[in-house]
Amino acid sequence: MEEKREDRQRVTVEVVEGGPLRITGNFVVKDLKRNREEAPFTVDLCRCGNTADKPYCDNTCKHRH
């Protein structure tokens, strides 16, 4: 399926039930010191705080249920 240019410019934030915040679109992720930037198309950000790869979700919360 081919992506439309306008879809790449839209950012969507989805709250995954019992899981992370899933962000999709054209955005930049910067760390607190602003010395690292990433421009992924989709990222899952942890909401439970138990991930070893903060701020990214590593599915640790799924093992708690």
mmCIF file of C-alpha atoms in Angstrom:
data_model
loop_
_atom_site.group_PDB
_atom_site.id
_atom_site.type_symbol
_atom_site.label_atom_id
_atom_site.label_comp_id
_atom_site.label_asym_id
_atom_site.label_seq_id
_atom_site.Cartn_x
_atom_site.Cartn_y
_atom_site.Cartn_z
ATOM 1 C CA MET A 1 0.000 0.000 0.000
ATOM 2 C CA GLU A 2 1.496 3.331 -1.063
ATOM 3 C CA GLU A 3 1.551 6.201 1.435
ATOM 4 C CA LYS A 4 0.012 9.476 0.385
ATOM 5 C CA ARG A 5 2.147 12.571 0.927
ATOM 6 C CA GLU A 6 -0.588 14.223 3.015
ATOM 7 C CA ASP A 7 -0.725 11.177 5.334
ATOM 8 C CA ARG A 8 3.009 11.588 6.121
ATOM 9 C CA GLN A 9 2.336 15.152 7.297
ATOM 10 C CA ARG A 10 -0.405 14.166 9.744
ATOM 11 C CA VAL A 11 0.498 13.030 13.276
ATOM 12 C CA THR A 12 -1.788 10.638 15.151
ATOM 13 C CA VAL A 13 -1.519 9.837 18.876
ATOM 14 C CA GLU A 14 -3.359 6.667 19.882
ATOM 15 C CA VAL A 15 -3.829 5.439 23.456
ATOM 16 C CA VAL A 16 -3.442 1.660 23.260
ATOM 17 C CA GLU A 17 -5.637 -0.018 25.882
ATOM 18 C CA GLY A 18 -3.362 -1.444 28.578
ATOM 19 C CA GLY A 19 -0.336 -0.385 26.543
ATOM 20 C CA PRO A 20 1.694 2.510 25.216
ATOM 21 C CA LEU A 21 0.963 5.761 23.439
ATOM 22 C CA ARG A 22 1.411 4.998 19.731
ATOM 23 C CA ILE A 23 2.485 8.042 17.725
ATOM 24 C CA THR A 24 2.377 7.826 13.945
ATOM 25 C CA GLY A 25 3.304 10.459 11.387
ATOM 26 C CA ASN A 26 5.945 13.024 10.571
ATOM 27 C CA PHE A 27 7.581 14.037 13.882
ATOM 28 C CA VAL A 28 10.938 14.249 15.679
ATOM 29 C CA VAL A 29 11.784 12.658 19.046
ATOM 30 C CA LYS A 30 14.464 14.512 21.080
ATOM 31 C CA ASP A 31 16.017 13.305 24.325
ATOM 32 C CA LEU A 32 16.185 15.498 27.441
ATOM 33 C CA LYS A 33 19.701 16.692 26.672
ATOM 34 C CA ARG A 34 18.719 17.290 23.035
ATOM 35 C CA ASN A 35 21.839 15.516 21.851
ATOM 36 C CA ARG A 36 19.927 12.782 20.050
ATOM 37 C CA GLU A 37 17.111 13.100 17.549
ATOM 38 C CA GLU A 38 15.136 10.478 15.727
ATOM 39 C CA ALA A 39 12.494 10.853 13.039
ATOM 40 C CA PRO A 40 10.635 7.532 13.028
ATOM 41 C CA PHE A 41 7.256 7.170 11.331
ATOM 42 C CA THR A 42 5.763 5.164 14.232
ATOM 43 C CA VAL A 43 6.868 4.976 17.869
ATOM 44 C CA ASP A 44 5.353 3.442 21.011
ATOM 45 C CA LEU A 45 5.983 5.476 24.167
ATOM 46 C CA CYS A 46 5.723 3.715 27.528
ATOM 47 C CA ARG A 47 2.913 4.681 29.912
ATOM 48 C CA CYS A 48 3.599 2.153 32.695
ATOM 49 C CA GLY A 49 7.150 3.296 33.478
ATOM 50 C CA ASN A 50 8.566 -0.248 33.656
ATOM 51 C CA THR A 51 10.350 -0.283 30.306
ATOM 52 C CA ALA A 52 14.126 -0.692 30.201
ATOM 53 C CA ASP A 53 14.272 1.484 27.076
ATOM 54 C CA LYS A 54 12.662 4.721 28.311
ATOM 55 C CA PRO A 55 10.760 6.470 26.860
ATOM 56 C CA TYR A 56 10.048 3.638 24.402
ATOM 57 C CA CYS A 57 7.746 0.717 25.197
ATOM 58 C CA ASP A 58 9.414 -2.711 25.383
ATOM 59 C CA ASN A 59 6.125 -4.514 26.192
ATOM 60 C CA THR A 60 7.088 -5.041 29.857
ATOM 61 C CA CYS A 61 3.538 -4.111 30.903
ATOM 62 C CA LYS A 62 2.117 -6.998 28.869
ATOM 63 C CA HIS A 63 4.088 -9.431 31.062
ATOM 64 C CA ARG A 64 2.492 -7.997 34.230
ATOM 65 C CA HIS A 65 -1.049 -9.108 33.322
#
